[in-house]
Amino acid sequence: MSASVLYDAPGPKAVVRNRIYAVVGSLAIAALIAVSIVRLADKGHLAPAMWDIFNYSGIRQNIADALLATLKAFGLAAVGSLVLGVVLVVGRLSDHKPVRWAATTFIELFRSLPLLITIYAIWVGFLTDYSMWALAAGLSVYNGCVQAEVLRAGINSVPKGQSEAAYALGMSKTQVMVSVLMPQAVRSMLPTIIGQLVVTLKDTSLGFIILYPELLQTARLIASNTQVNGQYPYVSTIVVIGTLYIAMCLLLSALATWIEKRGRRAKTGIKVAPGAPAAGIPAVEAVSGPDAGGAGGAGPTADGAGGTGVTKD
Amino acid sequence: MNVLLDNFPEFRDGFIGTVSITAVSSVIALVLGVLIAGFRVSPVPPLRYFGTAWVTLMRNTPLTLLFLIFFFVVPEILFPGMSPFVLGSLALGFYTSSFVCEAVRSGINTVPLGQAEAARSIGMTFAQTLQIVVLPQATRTVIPPLSSIFIALTKNSAIAGAFSVAELFGWQKLMSDRGYDIVPVFIWVAIGYLIVTFTISGLFRLLERRMEVAR
């Protein structure tokens, strides 16, 4: 913290004061953690028996199956949302007014509705017996809209001369889109796109509403069906499942960071959007240009103009 | 239309539930987020680590899991018998606080270092530098991202409905349990949410215009 807007380089007095704050602060944090642990131990949540359940092969198998189910839904949703995103952005940038209008309405509507509502409606209304497909469809619809906006921001950030030059060469609109604009847009927006995939991964946990046996639903079942010492092992289950989720998300965001770094290194002159927003990365460079994505480090959706649904998860 | 007219009291309660849980958890998220942002930019290392850990954990945990934690673990630590509304608002507020924290921190980072240096060199105290120079500029950049964070919060509040807090998603579930066609139910719920999110974005646009300064 040598150069901060908020603090000057500390003098001798401030150094002493900061040390005192550091000690007091760490004591306070330690006390908070200690109190939680003691309270949990008092209620018997930290007893070895509570954690022993994960040694049973049945429960391990359950968790492995659930992990697979989560990844399956995520895979389907990832592909679905990317495909839908491309379709929607092409529609949104179309020359035909009705197409443009329809795509815009679709995007604005589903982007500003809670995902849970969409998933539940699809499940009840259309895919009652296929919870995995209902979950994947709901996730694809919502995230597809977000990805479409991300791609649009990417396309807008391609310098205008690029498409003008392509048109001057006699390329058709489709050719310009496919071979000039899209590759550059995807390239510059890749970190944001992956950041949105992290959000998609996290949102697979909404599958528990429609009884899809993914990780969270399984955690609930494990915790509420196995009784240890007259108590339900919620704490241990949540710790284990939570670790799994956090590990998966961090892996994905690490991928985003890596790609972003690679993008910075390459000298193509196309700006790579800052940071994967959903992750533990301080994605905060902010304001990289009027049209560039990740506005203000807050979310993957660029364009502040949309108003209503400018959100991230 | 019948779905709404026949079940208007429930719909009204659900709408009020959505609005109130959004409002309460917004306040929690704002206060906590600013506090954690303060930790993250403070010159005290343990607090900085705490802030970083907080943001990393909250952002990479699915909100649904956070709800599980708040409904099954937190009552064990604090005291049992808290209402679903309180627990739900706390979970939402804590989750959103990490996003608020990052928005505030990025807002502070966009203020050029020279501004603070200039303020110090003309003899302003720390409090004056903050109040007169840094914070007004930071606030202006923070407002647009905050608006999208609070809209996301509104949408996330639907998850609270799945944890037996009375709000609009609960109404959707109730209506489909009662055998109404899902399409009209969906449309009414959608309109309910759109009213809330449009209001939020309108308020923030107003705020933005208020704070606008020609630069």
PDB file of N, CA, C and O in Angstrom, chain B residues 49-105:
ATOM      1  N   TYR B  49      -6.640  -8.776   4.552  1.00  0.00           N
ATOM      2  CA  TYR B  49      -6.795 -10.208   4.248  1.00  0.00           C
ATOM      3  C   TYR B  49      -8.218 -10.650   4.505  1.00  0.00           C
ATOM      4  O   TYR B  49      -8.801 -11.410   3.733  1.00  0.00           O
ATOM      5  N   PHE B  50      -8.770 -10.175   5.617  1.00  0.00           N
ATOM      6  CA  PHE B  50     -10.143 -10.541   5.951  1.00  0.00           C
ATOM      7  C   PHE B  50     -11.095 -10.116   4.832  1.00  0.00           C
ATOM      8  O   PHE B  50     -11.937 -10.886   4.387  1.00  0.00           O
ATOM      9  N   GLY B  51     -10.916  -8.879   4.371  1.00  0.00           N
ATOM     10  CA  GLY B  51     -11.777  -8.371   3.295  1.00  0.00           C
ATOM     11  C   GLY B  51     -11.651  -9.202   2.028  1.00  0.00           C
ATOM     12  O   GLY B  51     -12.646  -9.576   1.409  1.00  0.00           O
ATOM     13  N   THR B  52     -10.390  -9.532   1.673  1.00  0.00           N
ATOM     14  CA  THR B  52     -10.180 -10.324   0.467  1.00  0.00           C
ATOM     15  C   THR B  52     -10.829 -11.695   0.601  1.00  0.00           C
ATOM     16  O   THR B  52     -11.501 -12.178  -0.320  1.00  0.00           O
ATOM     17  N   ALA B  53     -10.620 -12.329   1.765  1.00  0.00           N
ATOM     18  CA  ALA B  53     -11.188 -13.653   1.984  1.00  0.00           C
ATOM     19  C   ALA B  53     -12.704 -13.590   1.894  1.00  0.00           C
ATOM     20  O   ALA B  53     -13.353 -14.432   1.259  1.00  0.00           O
ATOM     21  N   TRP B  54     -13.274 -12.571   2.505  1.00  0.00           N
ATOM     22  CA  TRP B  54     -14.729 -12.390   2.490  1.00  0.00           C
ATOM     23  C   TRP B  54     -15.255 -12.333   1.062  1.00  0.00           C
ATOM     24  O   TRP B  54     -16.168 -13.063   0.680  1.00  0.00           O
ATOM     25  N   VAL B  55     -14.644 -11.449   0.261  1.00  0.00           N
ATOM     26  CA  VAL B  55     -15.129 -11.262  -1.107  1.00  0.00           C
ATOM     27  C   VAL B  55     -14.967 -12.545  -1.917  1.00  0.00           C
ATOM     28  O   VAL B  55     -15.871 -12.968  -2.627  1.00  0.00           O
ATOM     29  N   THR B  56     -13.800 -13.196  -1.788  1.00  0.00           N
ATOM     30  CA  THR B  56     -13.564 -14.424  -2.553  1.00  0.00           C
ATOM     31  C   THR B  56     -14.588 -15.491  -2.189  1.00  0.00           C
ATOM     32  O   THR B  56     -15.177 -16.127  -3.072  1.00  0.00           O
ATOM     33  N   LEU B  57     -14.800 -15.681  -0.889  1.00  0.00           N
ATOM     34  CA  LEU B  57     -15.742 -16.716  -0.456  1.00  0.00           C
ATOM     35  C   LEU B  57     -17.152 -16.411  -0.919  1.00  0.00           C
ATOM     36  O   LEU B  57     -17.830 -17.251  -1.497  1.00  0.00           O
ATOM     37  N   MET B  58     -17.601 -15.183  -0.686  1.00  0.00           N
ATOM     38  CA  MET B  58     -18.990 -14.849  -0.985  1.00  0.00           C
ATOM     39  C   MET B  58     -19.275 -14.915  -2.477  1.00  0.00           C
ATOM     40  O   MET B  58     -20.347 -15.300  -2.904  1.00  0.00           O
ATOM     41  N   ARG B  59     -18.280 -14.523  -3.278  1.00  0.00           N
ATOM     42  CA  ARG B  59     -18.537 -14.469  -4.713  1.00  0.00           C
ATOM     43  C   ARG B  59     -18.503 -15.832  -5.357  1.00  0.00           C
ATOM     44  O   ARG B  59     -19.074 -16.031  -6.409  1.00  0.00           O
ATOM     45  N   ASN B  60     -17.783 -16.770  -4.769  1.00  0.00           N
ATOM     46  CA  ASN B  60     -17.663 -18.071  -5.405  1.00  0.00           C
ATOM     47  C   ASN B  60     -18.578 -19.118  -4.794  1.00  0.00           C
ATOM     48  O   ASN B  60     -18.507 -20.280  -5.144  1.00  0.00           O
ATOM     49  N   THR B  61     -19.408 -18.695  -3.846  1.00  0.00           N
ATOM     50  CA  THR B  61     -20.379 -19.610  -3.277  1.00  0.00           C
ATOM     51  C   THR B  61     -21.720 -19.351  -3.947  1.00  0.00           C
ATOM     52  O   THR B  61     -22.123 -18.201  -4.039  1.00  0.00           O
ATOM     53  N   PRO B  62     -22.411 -20.397  -4.392  1.00  0.00           N
ATOM     54  CA  PRO B  62     -23.746 -20.156  -4.939  1.00  0.00           C
ATOM     55  C   PRO B  62     -24.645 -19.574  -3.851  1.00  0.00           C
ATOM     56  O   PRO B  62     -24.541 -19.982  -2.691  1.00  0.00           O
ATOM     57  N   LEU B  63     -25.472 -18.636  -4.234  1.00  0.00           N
ATOM     58  CA  LEU B  63     -26.341 -17.982  -3.255  1.00  0.00           C
ATOM     59  C   LEU B  63     -27.225 -19.005  -2.545  1.00  0.00           C
ATOM     60  O   LEU B  63     -27.517 -18.880  -1.356  1.00  0.00           O
ATOM     61  N   THR B  64     -27.613 -20.028  -3.270  1.00  0.00           N
ATOM     62  CA  THR B  64     -28.475 -21.051  -2.665  1.00  0.00           C
ATOM     63  C   THR B  64     -27.769 -21.737  -1.504  1.00  0.00           C
ATOM     64  O   THR B  64     -28.376 -22.020  -0.470  1.00  0.00           O
ATOM     65  N   LEU B  65     -26.489 -21.998  -1.680  1.00  0.00           N
ATOM     66  CA  LEU B  65     -25.713 -22.616  -0.603  1.00  0.00           C
ATOM     67  C   LEU B  65     -25.627 -21.672   0.587  1.00  0.00           C
ATOM     68  O   LEU B  65     -25.739 -22.081   1.742  1.00  0.00           O
ATOM     69  N   LEU B  66     -25.472 -20.386   0.271  1.00  0.00           N
ATOM     70  CA  LEU B  66     -25.423 -19.388   1.335  1.00  0.00           C
ATOM     71  C   LEU B  66     -26.733 -19.378   2.118  1.00  0.00           C
ATOM     72  O   LEU B  66     -26.740 -19.246   3.351  1.00  0.00           O
ATOM     73  N   PHE B  67     -27.827 -19.544   1.387  1.00  0.00           N
ATOM     74  CA  PHE B  67     -29.127 -19.613   2.064  1.00  0.00           C
ATOM     75  C   PHE B  67     -29.169 -20.825   2.986  1.00  0.00           C
ATOM     76  O   PHE B  67     -29.648 -20.730   4.117  1.00  0.00           O
ATOM     77  N   LEU B  68     -28.666 -21.960   2.511  1.00  0.00           N
ATOM     78  CA  LEU B  68     -28.617 -23.158   3.362  1.00  0.00           C
ATOM     79  C   LEU B  68     -27.835 -22.861   4.633  1.00  0.00           C
ATOM     80  O   LEU B  68     -28.255 -23.212   5.740  1.00  0.00           O
ATOM     81  N   ILE B  69     -26.670 -22.217   4.467  1.00  0.00           N
ATOM     82  CA  ILE B  69     -25.845 -21.901   5.625  1.00  0.00           C
ATOM     83  C   ILE B  69     -26.623 -21.031   6.603  1.00  0.00           C
ATOM     84  O   ILE B  69     -26.645 -21.281   7.804  1.00  0.00           O
ATOM     85  N   PHE B  70     -27.301 -20.018   6.062  1.00  0.00           N
ATOM     86  CA  PHE B  70     -27.984 -19.096   6.960  1.00  0.00           C
ATOM     87  C   PHE B  70     -29.190 -19.739   7.626  1.00  0.00           C
ATOM     88  O   PHE B  70     -29.572 -19.342   8.721  1.00  0.00           O
ATOM     89  N   PHE B  71     -29.801 -20.718   6.968  1.00  0.00           N
ATOM     90  CA  PHE B  71     -30.983 -21.315   7.576  1.00  0.00           C
ATOM     91  C   PHE B  71     -30.630 -22.463   8.510  1.00  0.00           C
ATOM     92  O   PHE B  71     -31.395 -22.767   9.412  1.00  0.00           O
ATOM     93  N   PHE B  72     -29.485 -23.109   8.314  1.00  0.00           N
ATOM     94  CA  PHE B  72     -29.201 -24.283   9.135  1.00  0.00           C
ATOM     95  C   PHE B  72     -27.985 -24.137  10.026  1.00  0.00           C
ATOM     96  O   PHE B  72     -27.868 -24.837  11.016  1.00  0.00           O
ATOM     97  N   VAL B  73     -27.051 -23.273   9.682  1.00  0.00           N
ATOM     98  CA  VAL B  73     -25.841 -23.158  10.492  1.00  0.00           C
ATOM     99  C   VAL B  73     -25.884 -21.920  11.376  1.00  0.00           C
ATOM    100  O   VAL B  73     -25.604 -21.994  12.577  1.00  0.00           O
ATOM    101  N   VAL B  74     -26.247 -20.786  10.788  1.00  0.00           N
ATOM    102  CA  VAL B  74     -26.203 -19.538  11.550  1.00  0.00           C
ATOM    103  C   VAL B  74     -27.097 -19.568  12.802  1.00  0.00           C
ATOM    104  O   VAL B  74     -26.668 -19.120  13.871  1.00  0.00           O
ATOM    105  N   PRO B  75     -28.319 -20.117  12.728  1.00  0.00           N
ATOM    106  CA  PRO B  75     -29.116 -20.173  13.963  1.00  0.00           C
ATOM    107  C   PRO B  75     -28.429 -20.974  15.061  1.00  0.00           C
ATOM    108  O   PRO B  75     -28.601 -20.671  16.242  1.00  0.00           O
ATOM    109  N   GLU B  76     -27.625 -21.941  14.696  1.00  0.00           N
ATOM    110  CA  GLU B  76     -26.905 -22.712  15.706  1.00  0.00           C
ATOM    111  C   GLU B  76     -25.865 -21.855  16.403  1.00  0.00           C
ATOM    112  O   GLU B  76     -25.605 -22.008  17.589  1.00  0.00           O
ATOM    113  N   ILE B  77     -25.240 -20.952  15.620  1.00  0.00           N
ATOM    114  CA  ILE B  77     -24.193 -20.119  16.212  1.00  0.00           C
ATOM    115  C   ILE B  77     -24.810 -18.974  17.001  1.00  0.00           C
ATOM    116  O   ILE B  77     -24.448 -18.739  18.154  1.00  0.00           O
ATOM    117  N   LEU B  78     -25.753 -18.279  16.385  1.00  0.00           N
ATOM    118  CA  LEU B  78     -26.357 -17.149  17.089  1.00  0.00           C
ATOM    119  C   LEU B  78     -27.435 -17.666  18.024  1.00  0.00           C
ATOM    120  O   LEU B  78     -27.143 -18.240  19.051  1.00  0.00           O
ATOM    121  N   PHE B  79     -28.685 -17.499  17.668  1.00  0.00           N
ATOM    122  CA  PHE B  79     -29.725 -18.064  18.531  1.00  0.00           C
ATOM    123  C   PHE B  79     -30.828 -18.624  17.657  1.00  0.00           C
ATOM    124  O   PHE B  79     -31.127 -18.076  16.595  1.00  0.00           O
ATOM    125  N   PRO B  80     -31.411 -19.735  18.055  1.00  0.00           N
ATOM    126  CA  PRO B  80     -32.411 -20.383  17.222  1.00  0.00           C
ATOM    127  C   PRO B  80     -33.700 -19.574  17.150  1.00  0.00           C
ATOM    128  O   PRO B  80     -33.937 -18.676  17.972  1.00  0.00           O
ATOM    129  N   GLY B  81     -34.503 -19.872  16.164  1.00  0.00           N
ATOM    130  CA  GLY B  81     -35.834 -19.286  16.096  1.00  0.00           C
ATOM    131  C   GLY B  81     -35.911 -17.936  15.421  1.00  0.00           C
ATOM    132  O   GLY B  81     -36.847 -17.184  15.648  1.00  0.00           O
ATOM    133  N   MET B  82     -34.919 -17.598  14.579  1.00  0.00           N
ATOM    134  CA  MET B  82     -35.046 -16.354  13.825  1.00  0.00           C
ATOM    135  C   MET B  82     -36.003 -16.594  12.665  1.00  0.00           C
ATOM    136  O   MET B  82     -36.072 -17.701  12.126  1.00  0.00           O
ATOM    137  N   SER B  83     -36.708 -15.551  12.264  1.00  0.00           N
ATOM    138  CA  SER B  83     -37.716 -15.737  11.220  1.00  0.00           C
ATOM    139  C   SER B  83     -37.046 -15.907   9.862  1.00  0.00           C
ATOM    140  O   SER B  83     -35.938 -15.411   9.651  1.00  0.00           O
ATOM    141  N   PRO B  84     -37.691 -16.636   8.948  1.00  0.00           N
ATOM    142  CA  PRO B  84     -37.118 -16.809   7.607  1.00  0.00           C
ATOM    143  C   PRO B  84     -36.813 -15.475   6.947  1.00  0.00           C
ATOM    144  O   PRO B  84     -35.816 -15.353   6.230  1.00  0.00           O
ATOM    145  N   PHE B  85     -37.663 -14.477   7.203  1.00  0.00           N
ATOM    146  CA  PHE B  85     -37.436 -13.177   6.569  1.00  0.00           C
ATOM    147  C   PHE B  85     -36.084 -12.600   6.985  1.00  0.00           C
ATOM    148  O   PHE B  85     -35.303 -12.135   6.157  1.00  0.00           O
ATOM    149  N   VAL B  86     -35.802 -12.647   8.298  1.00  0.00           N
ATOM    150  CA  VAL B  86     -34.537 -12.103   8.798  1.00  0.00           C
ATOM    151  C   VAL B  86     -33.366 -12.881   8.214  1.00  0.00           C
ATOM    152  O   VAL B  86     -32.407 -12.296   7.690  1.00  0.00           O
ATOM    153  N   LEU B  87     -33.450 -14.208   8.279  1.00  0.00           N
ATOM    154  CA  LEU B  87     -32.353 -15.037   7.776  1.00  0.00           C
ATOM    155  C   LEU B  87     -32.150 -14.815   6.283  1.00  0.00           C
ATOM    156  O   LEU B  87     -31.017 -14.694   5.811  1.00  0.00           O
ATOM    157  N   GLY B  88     -33.272 -14.754   5.546  1.00  0.00           N
ATOM    158  CA  GLY B  88     -33.177 -14.535   4.107  1.00  0.00           C
ATOM    159  C   GLY B  88     -32.527 -13.201   3.783  1.00  0.00           C
ATOM    160  O   GLY B  88     -31.646 -13.114   2.922  1.00  0.00           O
ATOM    161  N   SER B  89     -32.944 -12.138   4.494  1.00  0.00           N
ATOM    162  CA  SER B  89     -32.353 -10.825   4.201  1.00  0.00           C
ATOM    163  C   SER B  89     -30.877 -10.816   4.542  1.00  0.00           C
ATOM    164  O   SER B  89     -30.076 -10.202   3.831  1.00  0.00           O
ATOM    165  N   LEU B  90     -30.515 -11.512   5.636  1.00  0.00           N
ATOM    166  CA  LEU B  90     -29.099 -11.555   5.999  1.00  0.00           C
ATOM    167  C   LEU B  90     -28.296 -12.270   4.903  1.00  0.00           C
ATOM    168  O   LEU B  90     -27.242 -11.776   4.482  1.00  0.00           O
ATOM    169  N   ALA B  91     -28.803 -13.407   4.442  1.00  0.00           N
ATOM    170  CA  ALA B  91     -28.075 -14.155   3.410  1.00  0.00           C
ATOM    171  C   ALA B  91     -27.909 -13.305   2.158  1.00  0.00           C
ATOM    172  O   ALA B  91     -26.802 -13.168   1.620  1.00  0.00           O
ATOM    173  N   LEU B  92     -29.019 -12.690   1.709  1.00  0.00           N
ATOM    174  CA  LEU B  92     -28.958 -11.839   0.523  1.00  0.00           C
ATOM    175  C   LEU B  92     -28.012 -10.666   0.725  1.00  0.00           C
ATOM    176  O   LEU B  92     -27.223 -10.323  -0.147  1.00  0.00           O
ATOM    177  N   GLY B  93     -28.125 -10.051   1.908  1.00  0.00           N
ATOM    178  CA  GLY B  93     -27.306  -8.883   2.191  1.00  0.00           C
ATOM    179  C   GLY B  93     -25.830  -9.229   2.213  1.00  0.00           C
ATOM    180  O   GLY B  93     -25.007  -8.522   1.652  1.00  0.00           O
ATOM    181  N   PHE B  94     -25.487 -10.355   2.849  1.00  0.00           N
ATOM    182  CA  PHE B  94     -24.086 -10.763   2.930  1.00  0.00           C
ATOM    183  C   PHE B  94     -23.534 -11.051   1.542  1.00  0.00           C
ATOM    184  O   PHE B  94     -22.446 -10.617   1.191  1.00  0.00           O
ATOM    185  N   TYR B  95     -24.326 -11.796   0.747  1.00  0.00           N
ATOM    186  CA  TYR B  95     -23.884 -12.142  -0.605  1.00  0.00           C
ATOM    187  C   TYR B  95     -23.638 -10.874  -1.411  1.00  0.00           C
ATOM    188  O   TYR B  95     -22.586 -10.697  -2.019  1.00  0.00           O
ATOM    189  N   THR B  96     -24.620  -9.959  -1.392  1.00  0.00           N
ATOM    190  CA  THR B  96     -24.513  -8.754  -2.201  1.00  0.00           C
ATOM    191  C   THR B  96     -23.421  -7.828  -1.691  1.00  0.00           C
ATOM    192  O   THR B  96     -22.844  -7.070  -2.457  1.00  0.00           O
ATOM    193  N   SER B  97     -23.126  -7.900  -0.371  1.00  0.00           N
ATOM    194  CA  SER B  97     -22.123  -7.005   0.185  1.00  0.00           C
ATOM    195  C   SER B  97     -20.785  -7.177  -0.526  1.00  0.00           C
ATOM    196  O   SER B  97     -20.044  -6.213  -0.693  1.00  0.00           O
ATOM    197  N   SER B  98     -20.477  -8.416  -0.976  1.00  0.00           N
ATOM    198  CA  SER B  98     -19.185  -8.599  -1.634  1.00  0.00           C
ATOM    199  C   SER B  98     -19.154  -7.851  -2.964  1.00  0.00           C
ATOM    200  O   SER B  98     -18.125  -7.292  -3.343  1.00  0.00           O
ATOM    201  N   PHE B  99     -20.293  -7.797  -3.646  1.00  0.00           N
ATOM    202  CA  PHE B  99     -20.333  -7.060  -4.914  1.00  0.00           C
ATOM    203  C   PHE B  99     -20.275  -5.556  -4.667  1.00  0.00           C
ATOM    204  O   PHE B  99     -19.597  -4.826  -5.387  1.00  0.00           O
ATOM    205  N   VAL B 100     -21.003  -5.108  -3.626  1.00  0.00           N
ATOM    206  CA  VAL B 100     -20.950  -3.689  -3.275  1.00  0.00           C
ATOM    207  C   VAL B 100     -19.523  -3.296  -2.934  1.00  0.00           C
ATOM    208  O   VAL B 100     -19.023  -2.259  -3.372  1.00  0.00           O
ATOM    209  N   CYS B 101     -18.856  -4.164  -2.157  1.00  0.00           N
ATOM    210  CA  CYS B 101     -17.480  -3.881  -1.750  1.00  0.00           C
ATOM    211  C   CYS B 101     -16.597  -3.677  -2.969  1.00  0.00           C
ATOM    212  O   CYS B 101     -15.847  -2.694  -3.037  1.00  0.00           O
ATOM    213  N   GLU B 102     -16.706  -4.561  -3.955  1.00  0.00           N
ATOM    214  CA  GLU B 102     -15.845  -4.439  -5.126  1.00  0.00           C
ATOM    215  C   GLU B 102     -16.179  -3.185  -5.927  1.00  0.00           C
ATOM    216  O   GLU B 102     -15.289  -2.529  -6.458  1.00  0.00           O
ATOM    217  N   ALA B 103     -17.466  -2.845  -5.999  1.00  0.00           N
ATOM    218  CA  ALA B 103     -17.846  -1.630  -6.731  1.00  0.00           C
ATOM    219  C   ALA B 103     -17.265  -0.398  -6.042  1.00  0.00           C
ATOM    220  O   ALA B 103     -16.693   0.485  -6.698  1.00  0.00           O
ATOM    221  N   VAL B 104     -17.391  -0.354  -4.718  1.00  0.00           N
ATOM    222  CA  VAL B 104     -16.895   0.806  -3.975  1.00  0.00           C
ATOM    223  C   VAL B 104     -15.379   0.903  -4.110  1.00  0.00           C
ATOM    224  O   VAL B 104     -14.815   1.978  -4.341  1.00  0.00           O
ATOM    225  N   ARG B 105     -14.724  -0.257  -3.998  1.00  0.00           N
ATOM    226  CA  ARG B 105     -13.271  -0.258  -4.086  1.00  0.00           C
ATOM    227  C   ARG B 105     -12.817   0.221  -5.469  1.00  0.00           C
ATOM    228  O   ARG B 105     -11.882   1.010  -5.588  1.00  0.00           O
TER     229      ARG B 105
END
